[in-house]
mmCIF file of C-alpha atoms in Angstrom:
data_model
loop_
_atom_site.group_PDB
_atom_site.id
_atom_site.type_symbol
_atom_site.label_atom_id
_atom_site.label_comp_id
_atom_site.label_asym_id
_atom_site.label_seq_id
_atom_site.Cartn_x
_atom_site.Cartn_y
_atom_site.Cartn_z
ATOM 1 C CA MET A 291 -42.048 -27.105 -25.832
ATOM 2 C CA ALA A 292 -41.065 -30.448 -27.483
ATOM 3 C CA LYS A 293 -38.493 -32.597 -25.766
ATOM 4 C CA ARG A 294 -35.163 -33.198 -27.423
ATOM 5 C CA ASP A 295 -34.161 -36.722 -28.289
ATOM 6 C CA TYR A 296 -32.278 -38.299 -25.348
ATOM 7 C CA TYR A 297 -29.351 -39.355 -27.531
ATOM 8 C CA GLU A 298 -29.113 -35.808 -28.861
ATOM 9 C CA VAL A 299 -29.163 -34.438 -25.310
ATOM 10 C CA LEU A 300 -26.194 -36.583 -24.295
ATOM 11 C CA GLY A 301 -24.451 -36.157 -27.644
ATOM 12 C CA VAL A 302 -24.072 -39.891 -28.328
ATOM 13 C CA GLU A 303 -25.108 -42.239 -31.117
ATOM 14 C CA LYS A 304 -27.963 -44.720 -30.707
ATOM 15 C CA SER A 305 -25.383 -47.485 -30.788
ATOM 16 C CA ALA A 306 -23.515 -45.978 -27.799
ATOM 17 C CA SER A 307 -22.500 -48.402 -25.063
ATOM 18 C CA THR A 308 -23.494 -48.023 -21.444
ATOM 19 C CA ASP A 309 -19.999 -46.761 -20.642
ATOM 20 C CA ASP A 310 -20.225 -44.150 -23.414
ATOM 21 C CA ILE A 311 -23.553 -42.958 -22.008
ATOM 22 C CA LYS A 312 -22.092 -42.709 -18.509
ATOM 23 C CA LYS A 313 -19.079 -40.731 -19.723
ATOM 24 C CA ALA A 314 -21.263 -38.349 -21.722
ATOM 25 C CA TYR A 315 -23.587 -37.770 -18.795
ATOM 26 C CA ARG A 316 -20.711 -37.261 -16.365
ATOM 27 C CA LYS A 317 -19.253 -34.545 -18.602
ATOM 28 C CA LEU A 318 -22.575 -32.681 -18.855
ATOM 29 C CA ALA A 319 -23.388 -33.126 -15.174
ATOM 30 C CA ILE A 320 -20.063 -31.626 -14.115
ATOM 31 C CA LYS A 321 -20.608 -28.675 -16.451
ATOM 32 C CA TYR A 322 -24.216 -27.875 -15.554
ATOM 33 C CA HIS A 323 -24.543 -29.044 -11.927
ATOM 34 C CA PRO A 324 -26.549 -26.477 -9.841
ATOM 35 C CA ASP A 325 -23.858 -26.310 -7.169
ATOM 36 C CA ARG A 326 -21.427 -25.093 -9.808
ATOM 37 C CA ASN A 327 -23.941 -22.705 -11.359
ATOM 38 C CA PRO A 328 -25.917 -21.209 -8.443
ATOM 39 C CA GLY A 329 -28.916 -19.237 -9.608
ATOM 40 C CA ASP A 330 -28.405 -20.170 -13.287
ATOM 41 C CA LYS A 331 -31.824 -21.432 -14.408
ATOM 42 C CA ASP A 332 -30.572 -22.381 -17.863
ATOM 43 C CA ALA A 333 -27.793 -24.549 -16.412
ATOM 44 C CA GLU A 334 -30.261 -26.150 -13.997
ATOM 45 C CA ALA A 335 -32.632 -26.988 -16.859
ATOM 46 C CA LYS A 336 -29.801 -28.551 -18.886
ATOM 47 C CA PHE A 337 -28.693 -30.559 -15.857
ATOM 48 C CA ARG A 338 -32.212 -31.930 -15.363
ATOM 49 C CA GLU A 339 -32.537 -32.673 -19.079
ATOM 50 C CA ALA A 340 -29.246 -34.579 -19.143
ATOM 51 C CA THR A 341 -30.125 -36.486 -15.979
ATOM 52 C CA GLU A 342 -33.507 -37.456 -17.379
ATOM 53 C CA ALA A 343 -31.846 -38.726 -20.539
ATOM 54 C CA TYR A 344 -29.308 -40.691 -18.532
ATOM 55 C CA GLU A 345 -32.092 -42.152 -16.362
ATOM 56 C CA VAL A 346 -33.664 -43.721 -19.387
ATOM 57 C CA LEU A 347 -30.693 -44.636 -21.552
ATOM 58 C CA SER A 348 -28.772 -46.264 -18.686
ATOM 59 C CA ASP A 349 -31.787 -48.444 -17.776
ATOM 60 C CA ASP A 350 -31.764 -51.859 -19.477
ATOM 61 C CA LYS A 351 -35.585 -52.028 -19.437
ATOM 62 C CA ARG A 352 -36.516 -48.486 -20.463
ATOM 63 C CA ARG A 353 -33.895 -47.915 -23.143
ATOM 64 C CA PRO A 354 -35.266 -50.613 -25.532
ATOM 65 C CA ILE A 355 -38.799 -49.253 -25.073
ATOM 66 C CA TYR A 356 -37.622 -45.712 -25.788
ATOM 67 C CA ASP A 357 -35.692 -46.903 -28.856
ATOM 68 C CA GLN A 358 -38.844 -48.565 -30.259
ATOM 69 C CA TYR A 359 -41.675 -46.265 -29.178
ATOM 70 C CA GLY A 360 -40.028 -42.976 -28.185
ATOM 71 C CA PHE A 361 -41.382 -40.784 -25.351
ATOM 72 C CA ALA A 362 -44.894 -42.299 -25.742
ATOM 73 C CA GLY A 363 -43.617 -45.688 -24.698
ATOM 74 C CA LEU A 364 -42.334 -44.324 -21.382
ATOM 75 C CA ASP A 365 -45.647 -42.777 -20.295
ATOM 76 C CA GLY A 366 -46.975 -44.461 -17.202
ATOM 77 C CA MET A 367 -43.784 -46.372 -16.419
ATOM 78 C CA ASP A 368 -42.608 -46.257 -12.820
ATOM 79 C CA GLY A 369 -40.094 -43.449 -12.475
ATOM 80 C CA GLY A 370 -40.607 -42.370 -16.106
ATOM 81 C CA GLY A 371 -39.219 -38.959 -16.933
ATOM 82 C CA GLY A 372 -36.467 -39.180 -14.335
ATOM 83 C CA ALA A 373 -38.250 -36.895 -11.862
ATOM 84 C CA GLN A 374 -36.400 -38.273 -8.832
ATOM 85 C CA TYR A 375 -33.022 -38.960 -10.482
ATOM 86 C CA SER A 376 -32.939 -42.181 -8.456
ATOM 87 C CA HIS A 377 -31.000 -44.316 -10.915
ATOM 88 C CA ALA A 378 -28.443 -41.596 -11.547
ATOM 89 C CA TYR A 379 -27.806 -41.159 -7.836
ATOM 90 C CA HIS A 380 -27.269 -44.857 -7.171
ATOM 91 C CA ASP A 381 -24.717 -45.019 -9.963
ATOM 92 C CA PHE A 382 -22.452 -42.412 -8.306
ATOM 93 C CA SER A 383 -19.868 -44.880 -7.039
ATOM 94 C CA ASP A 384 -19.964 -46.819 -10.289
ATOM 95 C CA LEU A 385 -19.401 -43.694 -12.358
ATOM 96 C CA PHE A 386 -16.449 -42.397 -10.381
ATOM 97 C CA GLY A 387 -15.109 -45.476 -8.639
ATOM 98 C CA ASN A 388 -13.365 -46.717 -11.761
ATOM 99 C CA MET A 389 -11.494 -43.471 -12.300
ATOM 100 C CA GLY A 390 -8.837 -44.337 -9.729
ATOM 101 C CA GLY A 391 -6.730 -41.984 -7.626
ATOM 102 C CA GLY A 392 -9.563 -41.087 -5.264
ATOM 103 C CA PHE A 393 -11.522 -39.193 -7.942
ATOM 104 C CA GLY A 394 -14.829 -39.991 -6.269
ATOM 105 C CA ASP A 395 -13.653 -38.511 -2.982
ATOM 106 C CA ILE A 396 -12.292 -35.406 -4.701
ATOM 107 C CA PHE A 397 -15.516 -34.884 -6.603
ATOM 108 C CA GLU A 398 -17.628 -35.341 -3.489
ATOM 109 C CA ASN A 399 -15.489 -32.775 -1.664
ATOM 110 C CA LEU A 400 -15.934 -30.351 -4.553
ATOM 111 C CA PHE A 401 -19.660 -30.121 -3.882
ATOM 112 C CA SER A 402 -19.546 -30.412 -0.088
ATOM 113 C CA GLY A 403 -17.087 -27.571 0.583
ATOM 114 C CA GLY A 404 -14.242 -30.017 1.175
ATOM 115 C CA SER A 405 -15.757 -31.150 4.465
ATOM 116 C CA SER A 406 -17.251 -34.534 3.535
ATOM 117 C CA ARG A 407 -14.373 -36.703 4.617
ATOM 118 C CA SER A 408 -13.419 -34.718 7.713
ATOM 119 C CA SER A 409 -17.022 -34.464 8.858
ATOM 120 C CA SER A 410 -17.607 -38.179 8.626
ATOM 121 C CA ARG A 411 -14.465 -38.772 10.644
ATOM 122 C CA ARG A 412 -15.580 -36.388 13.329
ATOM 123 C CA GLY A 413 -19.128 -37.689 13.570
ATOM 124 C CA GLY A 414 -20.475 -36.956 17.000
ATOM 125 C CA GLY A 415 -17.131 -37.357 18.745
ATOM 126 C CA PRO A 416 -15.126 -34.756 20.642
ATOM 127 C CA ALA A 417 -14.158 -31.671 18.654
ATOM 128 C CA GLU A 418 -11.715 -28.913 19.583
ATOM 129 C CA GLY A 419 -13.248 -25.514 20.304
ATOM 130 C CA ALA A 420 -12.584 -22.399 18.290
ATOM 131 C CA SER A 421 -9.581 -20.179 19.044
ATOM 132 C CA LEU A 422 -10.360 -16.536 19.813
ATOM 133 C CA ARG A 423 -8.527 -13.284 19.004
ATOM 134 C CA TYR A 424 -7.907 -10.457 21.468
ATOM 135 C CA ASP A 425 -6.247 -7.175 20.411
ATOM 136 C CA LEU A 426 -4.279 -5.465 23.185
ATOM 137 C CA ASN A 427 -2.764 -1.971 23.035
ATOM 138 C CA ILE A 428 0.397 -1.437 25.070
ATOM 139 C CA SER A 429 2.847 1.428 25.411
ATOM 140 C CA PHE A 430 6.246 1.614 23.752
ATOM 141 C CA LYS A 431 7.960 1.374 27.132
ATOM 142 C CA ASP A 432 5.935 -1.665 28.236
ATOM 143 C CA ALA A 433 6.827 -3.445 25.004
ATOM 144 C CA VAL A 434 10.533 -2.887 25.698
ATOM 145 C CA TYR A 435 10.647 -3.749 29.380
ATOM 146 C CA GLY A 436 7.608 -6.030 29.755
ATOM 147 C CA THR A 437 4.542 -5.570 31.905
ATOM 148 C CA LYS A 438 1.382 -7.210 33.219
ATOM 149 C CA ALA A 439 -1.986 -6.382 31.717
ATOM 150 C CA GLU A 440 -5.493 -7.305 32.818
ATOM 151 C CA ILE A 441 -7.670 -8.437 29.956
ATOM 152 C CA GLN A 442 -11.384 -9.223 29.841
ATOM 153 C CA PHE A 443 -13.052 -11.273 27.123
ATOM 154 C CA ARG A 444 -16.076 -13.480 26.446
ATOM 155 C CA HIS A 445 -15.861 -17.120 25.481
ATOM 156 C CA ASN A 446 -17.902 -20.319 25.566
ATOM 157 C CA GLU A 447 -17.388 -22.486 28.613
ATOM 158 C CA ALA A 448 -18.734 -25.924 29.433
ATOM 159 C CA CYS A 449 -22.119 -25.543 31.153
ATOM 160 C CA SER A 450 -21.606 -25.639 34.913
ATOM 161 C CA THR A 451 -24.957 -27.367 35.441
ATOM 162 C CA CYS A 452 -24.627 -30.308 33.050
ATOM 163 C CA LYS A 453 -20.795 -30.296 32.921
ATOM 164 C CA GLY A 454 -20.904 -29.916 29.173
ATOM 165 C CA THR A 455 -23.081 -32.949 28.448
ATOM 166 C CA GLY A 456 -26.130 -30.907 27.434
ATOM 167 C CA ALA A 457 -28.398 -33.326 29.316
ATOM 168 C CA ALA A 458 -30.468 -32.740 32.427
ATOM 169 C CA ALA A 459 -29.754 -34.848 35.496
ATOM 170 C CA GLY A 460 -30.816 -38.434 34.833
ATOM 171 C CA ALA A 461 -31.427 -37.838 31.140
ATOM 172 C CA SER A 462 -30.060 -40.186 28.539
ATOM 173 C CA LYS A 463 -28.402 -39.680 25.183
ATOM 174 C CA LYS A 464 -29.342 -41.718 22.137
ATOM 175 C CA THR A 465 -27.822 -42.077 18.722
ATOM 176 C CA CYS A 466 -29.456 -39.624 16.370
ATOM 177 C CA PRO A 467 -31.901 -41.529 14.127
ATOM 178 C CA SER A 468 -31.480 -39.078 11.260
ATOM 179 C CA CYS A 469 -27.707 -39.427 10.802
ATOM 180 C CA ASN A 470 -27.012 -42.643 12.742
ATOM 181 C CA GLY A 471 -24.522 -40.824 14.927
ATOM 182 C CA SER A 472 -22.346 -39.393 12.158
ATOM 183 C CA GLY A 473 -23.554 -35.817 12.687
ATOM 184 C CA GLN A 474 -23.918 -35.458 8.912
ATOM 185 C CA VAL A 475 -26.699 -36.156 6.423
ATOM 186 C CA ARG A 476 -26.505 -36.449 2.658
ATOM 187 C CA ARG A 477 -28.683 -34.700 0.105
ATOM 188 C CA SER A 478 -28.781 -36.076 -3.404
ATOM 189 C CA ALA A 479 -28.795 -34.079 -6.620
ATOM 190 C CA GLY A 480 -28.492 -36.256 -9.688
ATOM 191 C CA PHE A 481 -25.700 -38.723 -9.029
ATOM 192 C CA PHE A 482 -23.944 -36.153 -6.812
ATOM 193 C CA GLN A 483 -24.413 -36.000 -3.064
ATOM 194 C CA VAL A 484 -23.902 -33.031 -0.789
ATOM 195 C CA GLN A 485 -23.072 -33.570 2.866
ATOM 196 C CA GLN A 486 -24.573 -31.256 5.486
ATOM 197 C CA THR A 487 -24.739 -30.912 9.256
ATOM 198 C CA CYS A 488 -27.608 -33.007 10.572
ATOM 199 C CA PRO A 489 -30.537 -30.679 11.413
ATOM 200 C CA THR A 490 -31.884 -33.081 14.043
ATOM 201 C CA CYS A 491 -28.850 -33.274 16.327
ATOM 202 C CA GLY A 492 -26.956 -30.187 15.126
ATOM 203 C CA GLY A 493 -23.943 -32.299 14.223
ATOM 204 C CA SER A 494 -23.457 -33.894 17.642
ATOM 205 C CA GLY A 495 -24.604 -37.338 16.496
ATOM 206 C CA VAL A 496 -26.859 -37.815 19.527
ATOM 207 C CA THR A 497 -30.265 -36.701 20.764
ATOM 208 C CA ILE A 498 -31.198 -35.973 24.366
ATOM 209 C CA ASP A 499 -34.641 -36.809 25.753
ATOM 210 C CA ARG A 500 -34.411 -34.074 28.423
ATOM 211 C CA PRO A 501 -31.957 -31.256 27.570
ATOM 212 C CA CYS A 502 -30.292 -29.203 30.295
ATOM 213 C CA LYS A 503 -32.453 -26.154 31.026
ATOM 214 C CA GLU A 504 -29.456 -23.963 31.818
ATOM 215 C CA CYS A 505 -27.800 -24.297 28.400
ATOM 216 C CA GLY A 506 -30.717 -25.560 26.327
ATOM 217 C CA GLY A 507 -28.888 -28.795 25.521
ATOM 218 C CA ARG A 508 -25.908 -27.051 23.920
ATOM 219 C CA GLY A 509 -23.539 -28.033 26.724
ATOM 220 C CA ILE A 510 -21.863 -24.623 26.625
ATOM 221 C CA GLN A 511 -22.537 -21.118 27.952
ATOM 222 C CA GLU A 512 -21.077 -17.765 26.947
ATOM 223 C CA LYS A 513 -19.321 -16.154 29.896
ATOM 224 C CA SER A 514 -17.074 -13.189 30.602
ATOM 225 C CA LYS A 515 -13.617 -13.829 31.999
ATOM 226 C CA LYS A 516 -10.843 -11.666 33.420
ATOM 227 C CA MET A 517 -7.224 -12.663 33.623
ATOM 228 C CA THR A 518 -3.799 -11.116 34.078
ATOM 229 C CA LEU A 519 -1.450 -11.515 31.147
ATOM 230 C CA ALA A 520 2.314 -11.372 31.612
ATOM 231 C CA ILE A 521 3.904 -9.598 28.637
ATOM 232 C CA PRO A 522 7.608 -10.408 28.326
ATOM 233 C CA CYS A 523 10.258 -7.809 27.616
ATOM 234 C CA GLY A 524 11.402 -7.095 24.092
ATOM 235 C CA VAL A 525 8.106 -7.786 22.297
ATOM 236 C CA ASP A 526 7.381 -5.884 19.107
ATOM 237 C CA ASN A 527 4.293 -4.635 17.307
ATOM 238 C CA GLY A 528 2.140 -7.488 15.995
ATOM 239 C CA LYS A 529 3.520 -10.052 18.452
ATOM 240 C CA ARG A 530 1.077 -12.949 18.995
ATOM 241 C CA ILE A 531 0.802 -14.506 22.436
ATOM 242 C CA ALA A 532 -1.150 -17.780 22.594
ATOM 243 C CA ILE A 533 -2.877 -18.641 25.866
ATOM 244 C CA PRO A 534 -3.744 -22.347 25.722
ATOM 245 C CA HIS A 535 -7.320 -23.532 26.329
ATOM 246 C CA GLN A 536 -8.800 -20.090 26.935
ATOM 247 C CA GLY A 537 -10.794 -20.015 23.693
ATOM 248 C CA ASP A 538 -14.227 -21.562 23.173
ATOM 249 C CA ALA A 539 -14.996 -24.876 24.857
ATOM 250 C CA GLY A 540 -14.897 -27.935 22.638
ATOM 251 C CA ALA A 541 -17.942 -29.959 21.654
ATOM 252 C CA ASN A 542 -18.716 -33.323 23.241
ATOM 253 C CA GLY A 543 -15.880 -33.060 25.740
ATOM 254 C CA GLY A 544 -13.291 -31.866 23.240
ATOM 255 C CA PRO A 545 -10.486 -29.502 24.353
ATOM 256 C CA ALA A 546 -11.003 -25.749 24.349
ATOM 257 C CA GLY A 547 -9.335 -23.614 21.706
ATOM 258 C CA ASP A 548 -6.683 -21.010 22.462
ATOM 259 C CA LEU A 549 -6.907 -17.292 23.120
ATOM 260 C CA ILE A 550 -4.600 -15.467 20.691
ATOM 261 C CA VAL A 551 -3.539 -12.044 22.012
ATOM 262 C CA ILE A 552 -2.148 -9.692 19.369
ATOM 263 C CA LEU A 553 -0.089 -6.765 20.679
ATOM 264 C CA HIS A 554 -0.335 -3.275 19.221
ATOM 265 C CA VAL A 555 2.572 -1.111 20.386
ATOM 266 C CA GLY A 556 2.157 2.659 20.569
ATOM 267 C CA ASP A 557 4.713 5.253 19.482
ATOM 268 C CA HIS A 558 7.035 7.187 21.792
ATOM 269 C CA PRO A 559 7.711 10.921 21.323
ATOM 270 C CA LYS A 560 11.449 10.679 22.020
ATOM 271 C CA PHE A 561 12.513 7.132 21.167
ATOM 272 C CA GLU A 562 12.350 4.886 18.115
ATOM 273 C CA ARG A 563 13.170 1.228 17.797
ATOM 274 C CA ASP A 564 14.878 -0.938 15.191
ATOM 275 C CA GLY A 565 14.945 -4.536 16.342
ATOM 276 C CA GLN A 566 16.791 -4.580 19.645
ATOM 277 C CA ASP A 567 18.310 -1.110 19.193
ATOM 278 C CA LEU A 568 16.891 2.199 20.433
ATOM 279 C CA TYR A 569 17.393 5.612 18.838
ATOM 280 C CA CYS A 570 17.057 9.093 20.317
ATOM 281 C CA ALA A 571 18.464 12.596 19.707
ATOM 282 C CA VAL A 572 20.045 15.192 21.957
ATOM 283 C CA SER A 573 20.839 18.866 21.440
ATOM 284 C CA VAL A 574 24.317 20.240 22.241
ATOM 285 C CA THR A 575 25.926 23.650 21.765
ATOM 286 C CA PHE A 576 28.512 24.512 19.116
ATOM 287 C CA ALA A 577 31.131 24.834 21.801
ATOM 288 C CA GLN A 578 30.332 21.405 23.298
ATOM 289 C CA ALA A 579 30.529 19.760 19.907
ATOM 290 C CA ALA A 580 33.732 21.595 18.941
ATOM 291 C CA LEU A 581 35.594 21.259 22.218
ATOM 292 C CA GLY A 582 34.059 17.995 23.417
ATOM 293 C CA ALA A 583 32.016 17.549 26.589
ATOM 294 C CA ASP A 584 30.619 15.113 29.124
ATOM 295 C CA ILE A 585 26.803 15.253 29.335
ATOM 296 C CA SER A 586 24.051 13.299 31.107
ATOM 297 C CA ILE A 587 20.978 12.032 29.209
ATOM 298 C CA SER A 588 17.749 10.287 30.252
ATOM 299 C CA THR A 589 17.087 6.736 29.025
ATOM 300 C CA LEU A 590 13.707 5.156 28.200
ATOM 301 C CA ASP A 591 13.309 3.725 31.697
ATOM 302 C CA GLY A 592 13.894 7.160 33.299
ATOM 303 C CA LYS A 593 17.448 6.550 34.437
ATOM 304 C CA ARG A 594 20.288 8.897 33.550
ATOM 305 C CA ILE A 595 23.535 7.845 31.935
ATOM 306 C CA ASN A 596 26.723 9.718 31.109
ATOM 307 C CA LEU A 597 27.620 10.342 27.472
ATOM 308 C CA LYS A 598 30.968 11.648 26.238
ATOM 309 C CA ILE A 599 30.850 14.038 23.279
ATOM 310 C CA PRO A 600 34.180 13.720 21.431
ATOM 311 C CA GLU A 601 35.997 16.874 20.354
ATOM 312 C CA GLY A 602 34.948 17.991 16.860
ATOM 313 C CA THR A 603 31.668 16.041 16.742
ATOM 314 C CA PRO A 604 29.621 17.100 13.687
ATOM 315 C CA SER A 605 25.874 17.613 13.756
ATOM 316 C CA GLY A 606 24.010 14.378 12.955
ATOM 317 C CA LYS A 607 26.722 12.128 14.373
ATOM 318 C CA LEU A 608 25.405 8.881 15.969
ATOM 319 C CA LEU A 609 27.050 7.921 19.249
ATOM 320 C CA ARG A 610 26.519 4.345 20.475
ATOM 321 C CA VAL A 611 25.901 3.334 24.077
ATOM 322 C CA ARG A 612 26.412 -0.424 24.260
ATOM 323 C CA GLY A 613 23.880 -2.523 26.178
ATOM 324 C CA ALA A 614 21.390 0.305 26.719
ATOM 325 C CA GLY A 615 18.853 -0.884 24.135
ATOM 326 C CA VAL A 616 15.954 -3.376 24.114
ATOM 327 C CA PRO A 617 16.243 -6.554 26.175
ATOM 328 C CA PHE A 618 15.954 -9.827 24.271
ATOM 329 C CA THR A 619 12.786 -11.774 24.942
ATOM 330 C CA GLY A 620 13.715 -14.849 26.965
ATOM 331 C CA ASN A 621 17.112 -13.404 27.886
ATOM 332 C CA PRO A 622 16.589 -10.038 29.637
ATOM 333 C CA ASP A 623 20.248 -9.750 30.593
ATOM 334 C CA ARG A 624 21.174 -9.379 26.930
ATOM 335 C CA LYS A 625 20.272 -6.050 25.341
ATOM 336 C CA GLY A 626 20.715 -4.156 22.132
ATOM 337 C CA ASP A 627 22.382 -0.741 21.928
ATOM 338 C CA LEU A 628 21.229 2.856 22.278
ATOM 339 C CA TYR A 629 22.142 5.248 19.452
ATOM 340 C CA VAL A 630 22.172 8.964 20.299
ATOM 341 C CA LYS A 631 22.044 11.450 17.443
ATOM 342 C CA ILE A 632 23.954 14.662 18.163
ATOM 343 C CA MET A 633 22.165 17.808 16.990
ATOM 344 C CA ILE A 634 24.147 21.060 17.242
ATOM 345 C CA GLN A 635 21.944 23.898 18.413
ATOM 346 C CA ILE A 636 22.556 27.322 16.828
ATOM 347 C CA PRO A 637 21.351 30.096 19.142
ATOM 348 C CA SER A 638 18.901 32.550 17.593
ATOM 349 C CA ARG A 639 20.138 35.383 19.843
ATOM 350 C CA LEU A 640 23.631 36.139 21.138
ATOM 351 C CA SER A 641 24.804 38.352 23.941
ATOM 352 C CA GLY A 642 27.335 41.061 23.281
ATOM 353 C CA LYS A 643 30.110 39.005 24.855
ATOM 354 C CA GLN A 644 29.213 35.965 22.762
ATOM 355 C CA LYS A 645 29.271 38.010 19.577
ATOM 356 C CA GLU A 646 32.645 39.461 20.479
ATOM 357 C CA LEU A 647 34.172 36.058 21.110
ATOM 358 C CA LEU A 648 32.688 34.578 17.910
ATOM 359 C CA GLU A 649 34.004 37.463 15.855
ATOM 360 C CA GLN A 650 37.451 36.795 17.273
ATOM 361 C CA TYR A 651 37.068 33.129 16.372
ATOM 362 C CA LEU A 652 35.913 34.039 12.856
ATOM 363 C CA ALA A 653 38.992 36.177 12.329
ATOM 364 C CA LEU A 654 41.235 33.324 13.410
ATOM 365 C CA ASP A 655 39.212 30.780 11.390
ATOM 366 C CA LYS A 656 39.898 32.600 8.117
ATOM 367 C CA ALA A 657 36.594 31.330 6.670
ATOM 368 C CA THR A 658 36.140 31.948 2.944
ATOM 369 C CA SER A 659 33.215 33.935 1.635
ATOM 370 C CA SER A 660 33.134 31.775 -1.529
ATOM 371 C CA PRO A 661 32.926 28.151 -0.355
ATOM 372 C CA ASP A 662 32.870 25.263 -2.878
ATOM 373 C CA LEU A 663 29.744 23.137 -3.303
ATOM 374 C CA LEU A 664 29.820 19.817 -1.522
ATOM 375 C CA ASN A 665 29.457 16.411 -3.167
ATOM 376 C CA LEU A 666 25.984 15.264 -2.117
ATOM 377 C CA SER A 667 27.042 11.607 -2.093
ATOM 378 C CA SER A 668 29.399 12.336 0.770
ATOM 379 C CA LEU A 669 26.685 13.744 3.003
#
């Protein structure tokens, strides 16, 4: 297949200046770069074609030869055809440095996953370890009043043999020759460069002549750990408790991450919660609700408290018991309220005496057999 004219490839005139050629190439390279079009063979071919054209037309020696003799004049020249993209790569800073506003840094981050700048800062220095997540199920009651729970988890700890250095006793560390201690290496593609973790040192920036046999030079070991966690009163579902420095050990002497415990609170068959308030329901007789009564009910913690049913209490009425709700986290002496819903129980069977008394009450009550419909908004 015949090659297209280099000026046609870049979409510029033969009289185009060097700056015009750079701008045209930059536009095509951004559009067709392989990192932006993974797996797209057509885009890759266009990127290579544009880079080859830029290689020649941006070269003060090869461009005049190409203008006079065409592709035949380039045969046999060193680097002809742009196979290595060497000239394009070296012009990276020139192409983007004059854009201002950190464009070069932004563009480099675009093709390095945003890690170029942060990785170079880290180099082989100390790095904080990863934080870990632990999901803990607790009961409704324990969430209200607090408890202690034993948890067991696995995390990376500094190797006990080498104390986290990764080196055997008497071994020495040297600056990694592949990355010069930065922990990162650069791979070129056209005038772009992609930064990656150094494969020689694994990102640590150093090499060890005799690695620790216990940890294989990693400086860390995965271990199981048990600990007792104090859960404060008043916590709710989804509460996150951070335990400092119980996550994975840091690299090169860096601090360990945290262990993040996420609480999952179970339901209770007789109590519900809304913030710091508790809700429950109790059944009373028609007579108790009509005449009023003093009753005793059980609270969430198993204690019993007295509750006064006022005379004429309707079914569904909420009675409040102040200070019998959920303690506030950090201030256990302060609590929400307990709301008790009164449910009037209608007996399914009556004794003869009960029927007789109710019939007497019905006669005195003068209840109508044609009651009016109620306004639903008032219910």
